[in-house]
Coordinates of N, CA, C and O in Angstrom, one line a residue:
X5 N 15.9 -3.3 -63.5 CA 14.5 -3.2 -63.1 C 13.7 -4.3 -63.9 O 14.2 -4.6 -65.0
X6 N 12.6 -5.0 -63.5 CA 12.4 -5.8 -64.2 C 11.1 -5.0 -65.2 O 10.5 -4.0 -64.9
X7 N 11.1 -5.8 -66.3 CA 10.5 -5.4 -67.1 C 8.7 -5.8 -67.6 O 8.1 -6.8 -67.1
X8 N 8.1 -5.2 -68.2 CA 7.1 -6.1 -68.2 C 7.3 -7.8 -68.7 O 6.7 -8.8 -68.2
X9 N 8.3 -7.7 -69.5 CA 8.4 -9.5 -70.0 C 8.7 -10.3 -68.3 O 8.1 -11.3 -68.0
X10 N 9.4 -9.9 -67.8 CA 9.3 -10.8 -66.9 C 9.1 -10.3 -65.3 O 9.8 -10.7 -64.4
X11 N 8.0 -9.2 -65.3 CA 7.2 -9.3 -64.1 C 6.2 -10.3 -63.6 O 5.7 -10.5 -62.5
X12 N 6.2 -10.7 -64.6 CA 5.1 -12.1 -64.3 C 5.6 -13.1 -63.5 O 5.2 -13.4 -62.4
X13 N 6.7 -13.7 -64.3 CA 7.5 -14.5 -63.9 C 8.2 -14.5 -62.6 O 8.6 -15.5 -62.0
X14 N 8.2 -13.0 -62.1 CA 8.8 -13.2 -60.8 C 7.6 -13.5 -59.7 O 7.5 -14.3 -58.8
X15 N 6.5 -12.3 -60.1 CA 5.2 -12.8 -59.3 C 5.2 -14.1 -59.2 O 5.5 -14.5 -58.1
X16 N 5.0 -14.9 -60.2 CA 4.5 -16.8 -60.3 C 5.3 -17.0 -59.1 O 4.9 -17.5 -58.1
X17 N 6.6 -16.7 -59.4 CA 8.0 -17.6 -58.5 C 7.7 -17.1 -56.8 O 7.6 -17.7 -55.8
X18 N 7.8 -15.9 -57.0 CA 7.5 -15.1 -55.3 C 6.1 -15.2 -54.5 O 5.9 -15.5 -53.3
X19 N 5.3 -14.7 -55.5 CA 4.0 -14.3 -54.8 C 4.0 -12.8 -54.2 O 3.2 -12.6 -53.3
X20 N 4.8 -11.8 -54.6 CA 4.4 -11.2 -54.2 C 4.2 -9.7 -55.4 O 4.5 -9.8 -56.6
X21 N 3.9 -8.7 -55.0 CA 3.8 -8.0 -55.8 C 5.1 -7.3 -56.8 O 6.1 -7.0 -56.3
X22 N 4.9 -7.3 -57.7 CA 6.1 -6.8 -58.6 C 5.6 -5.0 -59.3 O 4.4 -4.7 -59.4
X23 N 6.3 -4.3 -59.6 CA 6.3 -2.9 -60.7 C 7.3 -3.1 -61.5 O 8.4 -3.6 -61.2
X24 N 6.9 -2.8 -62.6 CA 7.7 -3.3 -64.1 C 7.9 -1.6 -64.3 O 7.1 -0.7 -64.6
X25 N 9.3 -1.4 -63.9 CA 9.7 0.7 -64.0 C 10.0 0.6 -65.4 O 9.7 1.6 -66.2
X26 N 10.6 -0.7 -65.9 CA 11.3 -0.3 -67.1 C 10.7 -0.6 -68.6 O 11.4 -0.7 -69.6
X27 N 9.1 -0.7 -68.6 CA 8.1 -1.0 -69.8 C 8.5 -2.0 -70.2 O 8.9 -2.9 -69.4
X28 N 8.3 -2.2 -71.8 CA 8.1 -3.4 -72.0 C 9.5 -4.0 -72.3 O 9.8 -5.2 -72.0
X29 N 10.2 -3.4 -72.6 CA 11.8 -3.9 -73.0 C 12.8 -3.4 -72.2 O 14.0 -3.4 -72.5
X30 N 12.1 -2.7 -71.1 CA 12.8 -2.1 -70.0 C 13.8 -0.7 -70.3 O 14.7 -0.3 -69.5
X31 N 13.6 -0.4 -71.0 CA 14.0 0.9 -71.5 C 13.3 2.4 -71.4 O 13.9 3.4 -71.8
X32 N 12.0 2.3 -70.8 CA 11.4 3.3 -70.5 C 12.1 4.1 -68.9 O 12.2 3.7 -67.8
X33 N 12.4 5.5 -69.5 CA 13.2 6.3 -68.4 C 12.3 6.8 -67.5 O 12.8 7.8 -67.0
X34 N 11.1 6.5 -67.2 CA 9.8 6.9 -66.4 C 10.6 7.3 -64.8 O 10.6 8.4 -64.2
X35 N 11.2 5.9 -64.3 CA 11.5 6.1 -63.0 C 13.1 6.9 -63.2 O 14.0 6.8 -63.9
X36 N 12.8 7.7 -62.1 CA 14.3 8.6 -61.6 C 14.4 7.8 -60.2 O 13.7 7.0 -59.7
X37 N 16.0 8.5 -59.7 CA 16.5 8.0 -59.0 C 15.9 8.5 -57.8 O 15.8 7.8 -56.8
X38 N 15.4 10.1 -57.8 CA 15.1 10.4 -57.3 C 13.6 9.7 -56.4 O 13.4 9.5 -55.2
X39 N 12.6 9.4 -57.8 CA 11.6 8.8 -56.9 C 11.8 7.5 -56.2 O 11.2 7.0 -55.3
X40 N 12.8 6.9 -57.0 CA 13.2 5.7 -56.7 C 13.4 5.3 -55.2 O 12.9 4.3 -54.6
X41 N 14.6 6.6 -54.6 CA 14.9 7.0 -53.2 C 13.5 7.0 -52.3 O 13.2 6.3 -51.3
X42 N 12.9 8.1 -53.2 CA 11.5 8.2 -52.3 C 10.7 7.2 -51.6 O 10.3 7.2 -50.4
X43 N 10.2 5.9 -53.0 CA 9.7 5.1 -52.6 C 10.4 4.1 -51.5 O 9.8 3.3 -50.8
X44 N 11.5 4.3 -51.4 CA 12.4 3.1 -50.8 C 12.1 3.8 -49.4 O 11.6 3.2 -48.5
X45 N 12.4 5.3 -49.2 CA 12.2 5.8 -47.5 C 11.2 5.7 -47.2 O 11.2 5.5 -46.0
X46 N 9.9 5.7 -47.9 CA 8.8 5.3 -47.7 C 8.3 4.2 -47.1 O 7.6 4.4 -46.1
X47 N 8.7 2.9 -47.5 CA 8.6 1.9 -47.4 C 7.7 1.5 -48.3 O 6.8 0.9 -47.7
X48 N 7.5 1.7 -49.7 CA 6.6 1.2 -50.5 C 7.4 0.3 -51.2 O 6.8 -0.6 -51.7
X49 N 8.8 0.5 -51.5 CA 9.4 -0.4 -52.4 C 10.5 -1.2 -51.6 O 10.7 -0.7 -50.5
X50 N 11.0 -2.3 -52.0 CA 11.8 -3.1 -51.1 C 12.7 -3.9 -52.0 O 13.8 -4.3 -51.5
X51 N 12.4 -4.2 -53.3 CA 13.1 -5.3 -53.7 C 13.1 -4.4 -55.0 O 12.3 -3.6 -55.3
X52 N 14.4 -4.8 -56.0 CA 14.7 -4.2 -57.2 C 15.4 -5.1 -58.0 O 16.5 -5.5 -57.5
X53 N 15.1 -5.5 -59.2 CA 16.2 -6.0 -60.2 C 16.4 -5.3 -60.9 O 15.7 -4.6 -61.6
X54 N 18.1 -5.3 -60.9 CA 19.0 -4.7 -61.5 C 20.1 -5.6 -62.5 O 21.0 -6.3 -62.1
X55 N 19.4 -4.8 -64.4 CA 19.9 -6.1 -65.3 C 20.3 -5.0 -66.2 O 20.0 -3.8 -66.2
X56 N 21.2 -5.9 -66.9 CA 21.6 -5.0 -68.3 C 21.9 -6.0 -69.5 O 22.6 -5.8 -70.4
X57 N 21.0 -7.3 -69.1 CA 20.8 -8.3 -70.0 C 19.6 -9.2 -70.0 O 19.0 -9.7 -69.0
X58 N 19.3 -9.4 -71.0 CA 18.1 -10.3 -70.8 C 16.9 -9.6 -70.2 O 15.8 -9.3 -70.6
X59 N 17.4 -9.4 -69.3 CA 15.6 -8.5 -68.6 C 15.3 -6.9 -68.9 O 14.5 -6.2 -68.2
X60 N 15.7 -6.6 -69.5 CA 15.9 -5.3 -69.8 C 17.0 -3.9 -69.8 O 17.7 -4.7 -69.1
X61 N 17.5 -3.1 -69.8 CA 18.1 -2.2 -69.6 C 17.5 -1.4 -68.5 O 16.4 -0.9 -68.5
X62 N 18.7 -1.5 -67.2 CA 18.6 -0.6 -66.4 C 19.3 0.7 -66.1 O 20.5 0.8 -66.1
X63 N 18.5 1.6 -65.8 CA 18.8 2.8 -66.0 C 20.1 2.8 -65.2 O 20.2 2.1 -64.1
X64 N 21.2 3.6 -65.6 CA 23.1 3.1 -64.9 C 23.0 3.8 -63.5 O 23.7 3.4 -62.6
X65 N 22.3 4.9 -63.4 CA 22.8 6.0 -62.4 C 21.6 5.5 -61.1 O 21.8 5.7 -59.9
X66 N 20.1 4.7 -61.9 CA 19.6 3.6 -60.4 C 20.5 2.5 -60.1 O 20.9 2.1 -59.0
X67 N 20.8 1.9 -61.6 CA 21.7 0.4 -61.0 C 22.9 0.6 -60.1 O 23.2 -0.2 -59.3
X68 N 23.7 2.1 -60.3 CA 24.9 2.3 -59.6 C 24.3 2.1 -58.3 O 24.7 1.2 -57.6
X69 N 23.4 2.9 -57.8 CA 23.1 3.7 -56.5 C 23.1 2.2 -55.8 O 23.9 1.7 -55.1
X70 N 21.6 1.6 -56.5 CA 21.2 0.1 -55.7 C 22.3 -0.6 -55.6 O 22.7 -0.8 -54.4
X71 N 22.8 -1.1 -56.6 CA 24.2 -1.9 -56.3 C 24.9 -1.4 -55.3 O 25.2 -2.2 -54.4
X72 N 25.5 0.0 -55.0 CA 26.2 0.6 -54.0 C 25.3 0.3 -52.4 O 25.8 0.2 -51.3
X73 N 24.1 0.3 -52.7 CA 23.3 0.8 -51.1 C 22.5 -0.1 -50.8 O 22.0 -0.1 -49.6
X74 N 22.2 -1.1 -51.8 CA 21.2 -2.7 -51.5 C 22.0 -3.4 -51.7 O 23.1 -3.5 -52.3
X75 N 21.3 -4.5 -50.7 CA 21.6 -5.6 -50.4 C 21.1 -6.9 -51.2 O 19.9 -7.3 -51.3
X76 N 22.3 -7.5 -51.8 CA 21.9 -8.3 -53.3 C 21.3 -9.6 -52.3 O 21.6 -9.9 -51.1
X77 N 20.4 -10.3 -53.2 CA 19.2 -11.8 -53.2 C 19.7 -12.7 -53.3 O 19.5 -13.1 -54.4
X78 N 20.6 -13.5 -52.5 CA 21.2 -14.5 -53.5 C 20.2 -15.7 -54.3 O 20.6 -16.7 -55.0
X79 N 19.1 -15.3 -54.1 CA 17.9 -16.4 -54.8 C 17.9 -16.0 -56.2 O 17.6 -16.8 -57.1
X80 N 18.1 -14.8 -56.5 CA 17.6 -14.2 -57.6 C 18.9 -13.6 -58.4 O 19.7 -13.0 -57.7
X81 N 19.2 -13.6 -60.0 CA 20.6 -13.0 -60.1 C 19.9 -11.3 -60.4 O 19.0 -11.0 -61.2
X82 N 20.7 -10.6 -59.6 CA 20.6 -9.3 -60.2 C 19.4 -8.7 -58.9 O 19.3 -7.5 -58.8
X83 N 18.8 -9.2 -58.2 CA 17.7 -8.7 -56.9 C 18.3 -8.2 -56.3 O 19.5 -8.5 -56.2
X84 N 17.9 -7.1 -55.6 CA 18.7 -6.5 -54.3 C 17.0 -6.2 -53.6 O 15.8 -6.1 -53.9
X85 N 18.1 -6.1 -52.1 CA 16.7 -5.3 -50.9 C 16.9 -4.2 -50.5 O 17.9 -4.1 -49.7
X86 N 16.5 -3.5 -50.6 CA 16.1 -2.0 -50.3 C 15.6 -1.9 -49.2 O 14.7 -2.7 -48.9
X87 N 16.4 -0.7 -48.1 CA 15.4 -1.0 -46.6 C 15.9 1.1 -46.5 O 16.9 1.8 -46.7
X88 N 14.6 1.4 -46.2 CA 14.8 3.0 -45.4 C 16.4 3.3 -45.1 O 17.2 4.0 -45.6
X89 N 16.5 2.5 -44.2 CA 18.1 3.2 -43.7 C 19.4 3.0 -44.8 O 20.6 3.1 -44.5
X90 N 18.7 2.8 -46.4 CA 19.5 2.6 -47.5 C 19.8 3.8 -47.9 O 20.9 4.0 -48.3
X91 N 18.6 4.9 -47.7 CA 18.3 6.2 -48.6 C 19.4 6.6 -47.7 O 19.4 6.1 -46.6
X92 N 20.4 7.5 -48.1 CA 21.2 8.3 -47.4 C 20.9 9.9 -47.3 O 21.7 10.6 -46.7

C-alpha cells in the first residue's frame, strides 16, 4: 500500500488520485481486507501498491489476496488493478 511518503510521488507521476492505507511508514493496520474487498466491488478503488520494502509494510493477508486476484502494472513495481469481478 503506498504510504504517505510516497503518495505524492505517485500522484506527480499519474495524475490521479492516490489513498495512503498504510500512514506514514505504512504500518498503520486501519485498512482490512475486508473493506479493502468492499471498496474494490464498489468501484471506488482500482489500483493498489503492494510493498514490503521501501514504501512501507503491507499488510500480508491484503498483499496475499491482491497478488492472488489483481492484475500487476507493469509501469510500476509492486501496482496491481483491481476490477469488481476481482472480489470473489
Amino acid at each position: 500500500m503506498a504510504t504517505d511518503q510516497t503518495a505524492s510521488s505517485i500522484i506527480l507521476e499519474s495524475g490521479e488520485p492516490v489513498i495512503s492505507m498504510g500512514g506514514w511508514s505504512g504500518t498503520d493496520e486501519a485498512m482490512t481486507l475486508a473493506r479493502l474487498k468492499s471498496l474494490v466491488s464498489a468501484g471506488k478503488l482500482h489500483y493498489i501498491v503492494v510493498s514490503d520494502s521501501g514504501q512501507g509494510s503491507t499488510n500480508s493477508e491484503i498483499a496475499t489476496w491482491v497478488e492472488k486476484n489483481g492484475t500487476a502494472v507493469s509501469d510500476y513495481e509492486g501496482l496491481y488493478r483491481l476490477d469488481a469481478s476481482d472480489v470473489g
